[in-house]
């Protein structure tokens, strides 16, 4: 394929790309030391959705927003879905919460006490009801369960209880629903998490059935983990359901995706493009859901999300520009440096003009970050959103 052909194909693929935003990115967040507030921050799920819609308005590629239950609990979910549609976005994945009840101190879906497990399972029944009311098709489960000390509990018994709980949750799904199972190496427990890695997540998904898929949160691995290898392997077996994109320097930092290591993000997107896994199926239920899972502790939230979306777009564009014919030929010929250069040449390309062209062809401003900054919207929010309590991560 010639370079102009690759460019044209890249534009088509970028036109079809979508990125899902997390509602919690629009509330206040912080560390265990301090949560900072800022003028104009959303006070409820409606305002979080309105903020997400702004990101879509400027980028054109962020048409869904994930909810987190109970943080986004409302009386009338159908009305929330209608409101989202009026704002030009749809409700994406519904995230359950197993980490904020006193009963879950020693576990939720893995707890030794059946009554606690039943409570955690029932919470997912509530989430499935939210899905039915809002038209969401993804139920996303991050299991915070784990132990702090060797011998504290029977590791295998916890897996067995987990498998049983997951089966009961899976049984709640409608045929068009998916269960997305996330993993995390450590935190909030520090000896053994019950789903610490993609292998454990995959083992449970395989036991459950085709509607169960793995979620890869880029911040949930040991520092030197080769994440693109995991991406490749999960795609290979058809079980990569979604990403939670963010950047990390140390732990689960939840910084803006592409900020800490843009080359890693490019390598991840390169595996996606190589496997032709960029698009979602027409009905929206199949394929990889590219979600953000981030917090903007010190930077303003709407521009932080816009920057995140454009970072993902840039990495995607570079991956799409890889000369795959040259890459595959070099790989086949054992040309180590030639193959490596096929990737690094694409990574070194300035794709901002390409993305500007993409946006202009969709009637958008070529630079969403600059356009939002110039819009005055942030000042209007600060003037309008007076009184009430700002939404915050964890509440
Ligand atoms: C967790 C996990 C989940 C997200 C919550 C807010 O660490 O990454 O995906 O729903 O945070
Ligand atoms: Mn996550």
mmCIF file with all atom_site columns, N, CA and C in Angstrom, residues 345-379:
data_model
loop_
_atom_site.group_PDB
_atom_site.id
_atom_site.type_symbol
_atom_site.label_atom_id
_atom_site.label_alt_id
_atom_site.label_comp_id
_atom_site.label_asym_id
_atom_site.label_entity_id
_atom_site.label_seq_id
_atom_site.pdbx_PDB_ins_code
_atom_site.Cartn_x
_atom_site.Cartn_y
_atom_site.Cartn_z
_atom_site.occupancy
_atom_site.B_iso_or_equiv
_atom_site.pdbx_formal_charge
_atom_site.auth_seq_id
_atom_site.auth_comp_id
_atom_site.auth_asym_id
_atom_site.auth_atom_id
_atom_site.pdbx_PDB_model_num
ATOM 1   N N  . UNK A 1 345 ? 9.385   4.667  12.661 1.00 0.00 ? 345 UNK A N  1
ATOM 2   C CA . UNK A 1 345 ? 9.112   5.716  11.676 1.00 0.00 ? 345 UNK A CA 1
ATOM 3   C C  . UNK A 1 345 ? 7.678   6.226  11.827 1.00 0.00 ? 345 UNK A C  1
ATOM 4   N N  . UNK A 1 346 ? 6.758   5.283  11.999 1.00 0.00 ? 346 UNK A N  1
ATOM 5   C CA . UNK A 1 346 ? 5.353   5.696  12.164 1.00 0.00 ? 346 UNK A CA 1
ATOM 6   C C  . UNK A 1 346 ? 5.184   6.463  13.471 1.00 0.00 ? 346 UNK A C  1
ATOM 7   N N  . UNK A 1 347 ? 5.855   5.990  14.516 1.00 0.00 ? 347 UNK A N  1
ATOM 8   C CA . UNK A 1 347 ? 5.726   6.668  15.812 1.00 0.00 ? 347 UNK A CA 1
ATOM 9   C C  . UNK A 1 347 ? 6.261   8.096  15.735 1.00 0.00 ? 347 UNK A C  1
ATOM 10  N N  . UNK A 1 348 ? 7.281   8.293  14.917 1.00 0.00 ? 348 UNK A N  1
ATOM 11  C CA . UNK A 1 348 ? 7.906   9.621  14.819 1.00 0.00 ? 348 UNK A CA 1
ATOM 12  C C  . UNK A 1 348 ? 7.113   10.588 13.942 1.00 0.00 ? 348 UNK A C  1
ATOM 13  N N  . UNK A 1 349 ? 6.081   10.085 13.269 1.00 0.00 ? 349 UNK A N  1
ATOM 14  C CA . UNK A 1 349 ? 5.297   10.956 12.378 1.00 0.00 ? 349 UNK A CA 1
ATOM 15  C C  . UNK A 1 349 ? 4.475   11.961 13.182 1.00 0.00 ? 349 UNK A C  1
ATOM 16  N N  . UNK A 1 350 ? 4.454   13.191 12.751 1.00 0.00 ? 350 UNK A N  1
ATOM 17  C CA . UNK A 1 350 ? 3.566   14.183 13.361 1.00 0.00 ? 350 UNK A CA 1
ATOM 18  C C  . UNK A 1 350 ? 2.183   14.005 12.738 1.00 0.00 ? 350 UNK A C  1
ATOM 19  N N  . UNK A 1 351 ? 1.254   13.430 13.508 1.00 0.00 ? 351 UNK A N  1
ATOM 20  C CA . UNK A 1 351 ? -0.078  13.122 12.952 1.00 0.00 ? 351 UNK A CA 1
ATOM 21  C C  . UNK A 1 351 ? -1.082  14.247 13.219 1.00 0.00 ? 351 UNK A C  1
ATOM 22  N N  . UNK A 1 352 ? -0.617  15.331 13.813 1.00 0.00 ? 352 UNK A N  1
ATOM 23  C CA . UNK A 1 352 ? -1.579  16.403 14.117 1.00 0.00 ? 352 UNK A CA 1
ATOM 24  C C  . UNK A 1 352 ? -2.233  16.988 12.865 1.00 0.00 ? 352 UNK A C  1
ATOM 25  N N  . UNK A 1 353 ? -1.490  17.161 11.756 1.00 0.00 ? 353 UNK A N  1
ATOM 26  C CA . UNK A 1 353 ? -2.175  17.649 10.535 1.00 0.00 ? 353 UNK A CA 1
ATOM 27  C C  . UNK A 1 353 ? -3.247  16.671 10.036 1.00 0.00 ? 353 UNK A C  1
ATOM 28  N N  . UNK A 1 354 ? -2.954  15.374 10.138 1.00 0.00 ? 354 UNK A N  1
ATOM 29  C CA . UNK A 1 354 ? -3.935  14.359 9.713  1.00 0.00 ? 354 UNK A CA 1
ATOM 30  C C  . UNK A 1 354 ? -5.201  14.463 10.559 1.00 0.00 ? 354 UNK A C  1
ATOM 31  N N  . UNK A 1 355 ? -5.009  14.598 11.874 1.00 0.00 ? 355 UNK A N  1
ATOM 32  C CA . UNK A 1 355 ? -6.166  14.683 12.768 1.00 0.00 ? 355 UNK A CA 1
ATOM 33  C C  . UNK A 1 355 ? -6.914  16.001 12.575 1.00 0.00 ? 355 UNK A C  1
ATOM 34  N N  . UNK A 1 356 ? -6.189  17.051 12.257 1.00 0.00 ? 356 UNK A N  1
ATOM 35  C CA . UNK A 1 356 ? -6.848  18.331 11.970 1.00 0.00 ? 356 UNK A CA 1
ATOM 36  C C  . UNK A 1 356 ? -7.742  18.180 10.738 1.00 0.00 ? 356 UNK A C  1
ATOM 37  N N  . UNK A 1 357 ? -7.221  17.484 9.738  1.00 0.00 ? 357 UNK A N  1
ATOM 38  C CA . UNK A 1 357 ? -8.004  17.245 8.517  1.00 0.00 ? 357 UNK A CA 1
ATOM 39  C C  . UNK A 1 357 ? -9.249  16.413 8.837  1.00 0.00 ? 357 UNK A C  1
ATOM 40  N N  . UNK A 1 358 ? -9.053  15.390 9.655  1.00 0.00 ? 358 UNK A N  1
ATOM 41  C CA . UNK A 1 358 ? -10.174 14.534 10.068 1.00 0.00 ? 358 UNK A CA 1
ATOM 42  C C  . UNK A 1 358 ? -11.275 15.373 10.711 1.00 0.00 ? 358 UNK A C  1
ATOM 43  N N  . UNK A 1 359 ? -10.883 16.221 11.630 1.00 0.00 ? 359 UNK A N  1
ATOM 44  C CA . UNK A 1 359 ? -11.872 17.021 12.371 1.00 0.00 ? 359 UNK A CA 1
ATOM 45  C C  . UNK A 1 359 ? -12.549 18.038 11.457 1.00 0.00 ? 359 UNK A C  1
ATOM 46  N N  . UNK A 1 360 ? -11.762 18.680 10.613 1.00 0.00 ? 360 UNK A N  1
ATOM 47  C CA . UNK A 1 360 ? -12.364 19.681 9.731  1.00 0.00 ? 360 UNK A CA 1
ATOM 48  C C  . UNK A 1 360 ? -13.357 19.042 8.777  1.00 0.00 ? 360 UNK A C  1
ATOM 49  N N  . UNK A 1 361 ? -13.042 17.817 8.353  1.00 0.00 ? 361 UNK A N  1
ATOM 50  C CA . UNK A 1 361 ? -13.975 17.137 7.441  1.00 0.00 ? 361 UNK A CA 1
ATOM 51  C C  . UNK A 1 361 ? -15.266 16.770 8.166  1.00 0.00 ? 361 UNK A C  1
ATOM 52  N N  . UNK A 1 362 ? -15.232 16.751 9.502  1.00 0.00 ? 362 UNK A N  1
ATOM 53  C CA . UNK A 1 362 ? -16.446 16.474 10.276 1.00 0.00 ? 362 UNK A CA 1
ATOM 54  C C  . UNK A 1 362 ? -17.075 17.764 10.796 1.00 0.00 ? 362 UNK A C  1
ATOM 55  N N  . UNK A 1 363 ? -16.575 18.905 10.324 1.00 0.00 ? 363 UNK A N  1
ATOM 56  C CA . UNK A 1 363 ? -17.142 20.187 10.747 1.00 0.00 ? 363 UNK A CA 1
ATOM 57  C C  . UNK A 1 363 ? -16.681 20.632 12.126 1.00 0.00 ? 363 UNK A C  1
ATOM 58  N N  . UNK A 1 364 ? -15.607 20.042 12.616 1.00 0.00 ? 364 UNK A N  1
ATOM 59  C CA . UNK A 1 364 ? -15.101 20.401 13.945 1.00 0.00 ? 364 UNK A CA 1
ATOM 60  C C  . UNK A 1 364 ? -13.897 21.328 13.819 1.00 0.00 ? 364 UNK A C  1
ATOM 61  N N  . UNK A 1 365 ? -13.581 21.987 14.923 1.00 0.00 ? 365 UNK A N  1
ATOM 62  C CA . UNK A 1 365 ? -12.355 22.791 14.977 1.00 0.00 ? 365 UNK A CA 1
ATOM 63  C C  . UNK A 1 365 ? -11.165 21.833 14.905 1.00 0.00 ? 365 UNK A C  1
ATOM 64  N N  . UNK A 1 366 ? -10.108 22.199 14.177 1.00 0.00 ? 366 UNK A N  1
ATOM 65  C CA . UNK A 1 366 ? -8.979  21.267 14.029 1.00 0.00 ? 366 UNK A CA 1
ATOM 66  C C  . UNK A 1 366 ? -8.240  20.972 15.343 1.00 0.00 ? 366 UNK A C  1
ATOM 67  N N  . UNK A 1 367 ? -8.356  21.869 16.315 1.00 0.00 ? 367 UNK A N  1
ATOM 68  C CA . UNK A 1 367 ? -7.660  21.640 17.587 1.00 0.00 ? 367 UNK A CA 1
ATOM 69  C C  . UNK A 1 367 ? -8.670  21.719 18.745 1.00 0.00 ? 367 UNK A C  1
ATOM 70  N N  . UNK A 1 368 ? -9.200  20.569 19.177 1.00 0.00 ? 368 UNK A N  1
ATOM 71  C CA . UNK A 1 368 ? -10.247 20.582 20.205 1.00 0.00 ? 368 UNK A CA 1
ATOM 72  C C  . UNK A 1 368 ? -9.768  21.173 21.520 1.00 0.00 ? 368 UNK A C  1
ATOM 73  N N  . UNK A 1 369 ? -8.499  20.979 21.853 1.00 0.00 ? 369 UNK A N  1
ATOM 74  C CA . UNK A 1 369 ? -7.989  21.504 23.124 1.00 0.00 ? 369 UNK A CA 1
ATOM 75  C C  . UNK A 1 369 ? -8.030  23.038 23.097 1.00 0.00 ? 369 UNK A C  1
ATOM 76  N N  . UNK A 1 370 ? -7.530  23.625 21.993 1.00 0.00 ? 370 UNK A N  1
ATOM 77  C CA . UNK A 1 370 ? -7.528  25.086 21.872 1.00 0.00 ? 370 UNK A CA 1
ATOM 78  C C  . UNK A 1 370 ? -8.955  25.620 21.759 1.00 0.00 ? 370 UNK A C  1
ATOM 79  N N  . UNK A 1 371 ? -9.796  24.908 21.006 1.00 0.00 ? 371 UNK A N  1
ATOM 80  C CA . UNK A 1 371 ? -11.164 25.389 20.790 1.00 0.00 ? 371 UNK A CA 1
ATOM 81  C C  . UNK A 1 371 ? -11.936 25.417 22.102 1.00 0.00 ? 371 UNK A C  1
ATOM 82  N N  . UNK A 1 372 ? -11.754 24.389 22.921 1.00 0.00 ? 372 UNK A N  1
ATOM 83  C CA . UNK A 1 372 ? -12.468 24.392 24.214 1.00 0.00 ? 372 UNK A CA 1
ATOM 84  C C  . UNK A 1 372 ? -11.945 25.522 25.097 1.00 0.00 ? 372 UNK A C  1
ATOM 85  N N  . UNK A 1 373 ? -10.633 25.679 25.129 1.00 0.00 ? 373 UNK A N  1
ATOM 86  C CA . UNK A 1 373 ? -10.045 26.725 25.972 1.00 0.00 ? 373 UNK A CA 1
ATOM 87  C C  . UNK A 1 373 ? -10.573 28.100 25.582 1.00 0.00 ? 373 UNK A C  1
ATOM 88  N N  . UNK A 1 374 ? -10.779 28.306 24.281 1.00 0.00 ? 374 UNK A N  1
ATOM 89  C CA . UNK A 1 374 ? -11.229 29.614 23.796 1.00 0.00 ? 374 UNK A CA 1
ATOM 90  C C  . UNK A 1 374 ? -12.738 29.804 23.922 1.00 0.00 ? 374 UNK A C  1
ATOM 91  N N  . UNK A 1 375 ? -13.456 28.736 24.258 1.00 0.00 ? 375 UNK A N  1
ATOM 92  C CA . UNK A 1 375 ? -14.926 28.801 24.187 1.00 0.00 ? 375 UNK A CA 1
ATOM 93  C C  . UNK A 1 375 ? -15.555 29.582 25.330 1.00 0.00 ? 375 UNK A C  1
ATOM 94  N N  . UNK A 1 376 ? -14.839 29.709 26.444 1.00 0.00 ? 376 UNK A N  1
ATOM 95  C CA . UNK A 1 376 ? -15.428 30.370 27.606 1.00 0.00 ? 376 UNK A CA 1
ATOM 96  C C  . UNK A 1 376 ? -16.347 29.456 28.407 1.00 0.00 ? 376 UNK A C  1
ATOM 97  N N  . UNK A 1 377 ? -16.476 28.193 27.974 1.00 0.00 ? 377 UNK A N  1
ATOM 98  C CA . UNK A 1 377 ? -17.402 27.271 28.626 1.00 0.00 ? 377 UNK A CA 1
ATOM 99  C C  . UNK A 1 377 ? -17.049 27.046 30.089 1.00 0.00 ? 377 UNK A C  1
ATOM 100 N N  . UNK A 1 378 ? -15.743 26.930 30.356 1.00 0.00 ? 378 UNK A N  1
ATOM 101 C CA . UNK A 1 378 ? -15.310 26.650 31.723 1.00 0.00 ? 378 UNK A CA 1
ATOM 102 C C  . UNK A 1 378 ? -15.744 27.791 32.666 1.00 0.00 ? 378 UNK A C  1
ATOM 103 N N  . UNK A 1 379 ? -15.640 29.020 32.209 1.00 0.00 ? 379 UNK A N  1
ATOM 104 C CA . UNK A 1 379 ? -16.057 30.173 33.025 1.00 0.00 ? 379 UNK A CA 1
ATOM 105 C C  . UNK A 1 379 ? -17.571 30.178 33.220 1.00 0.00 ? 379 UNK A C  1
#
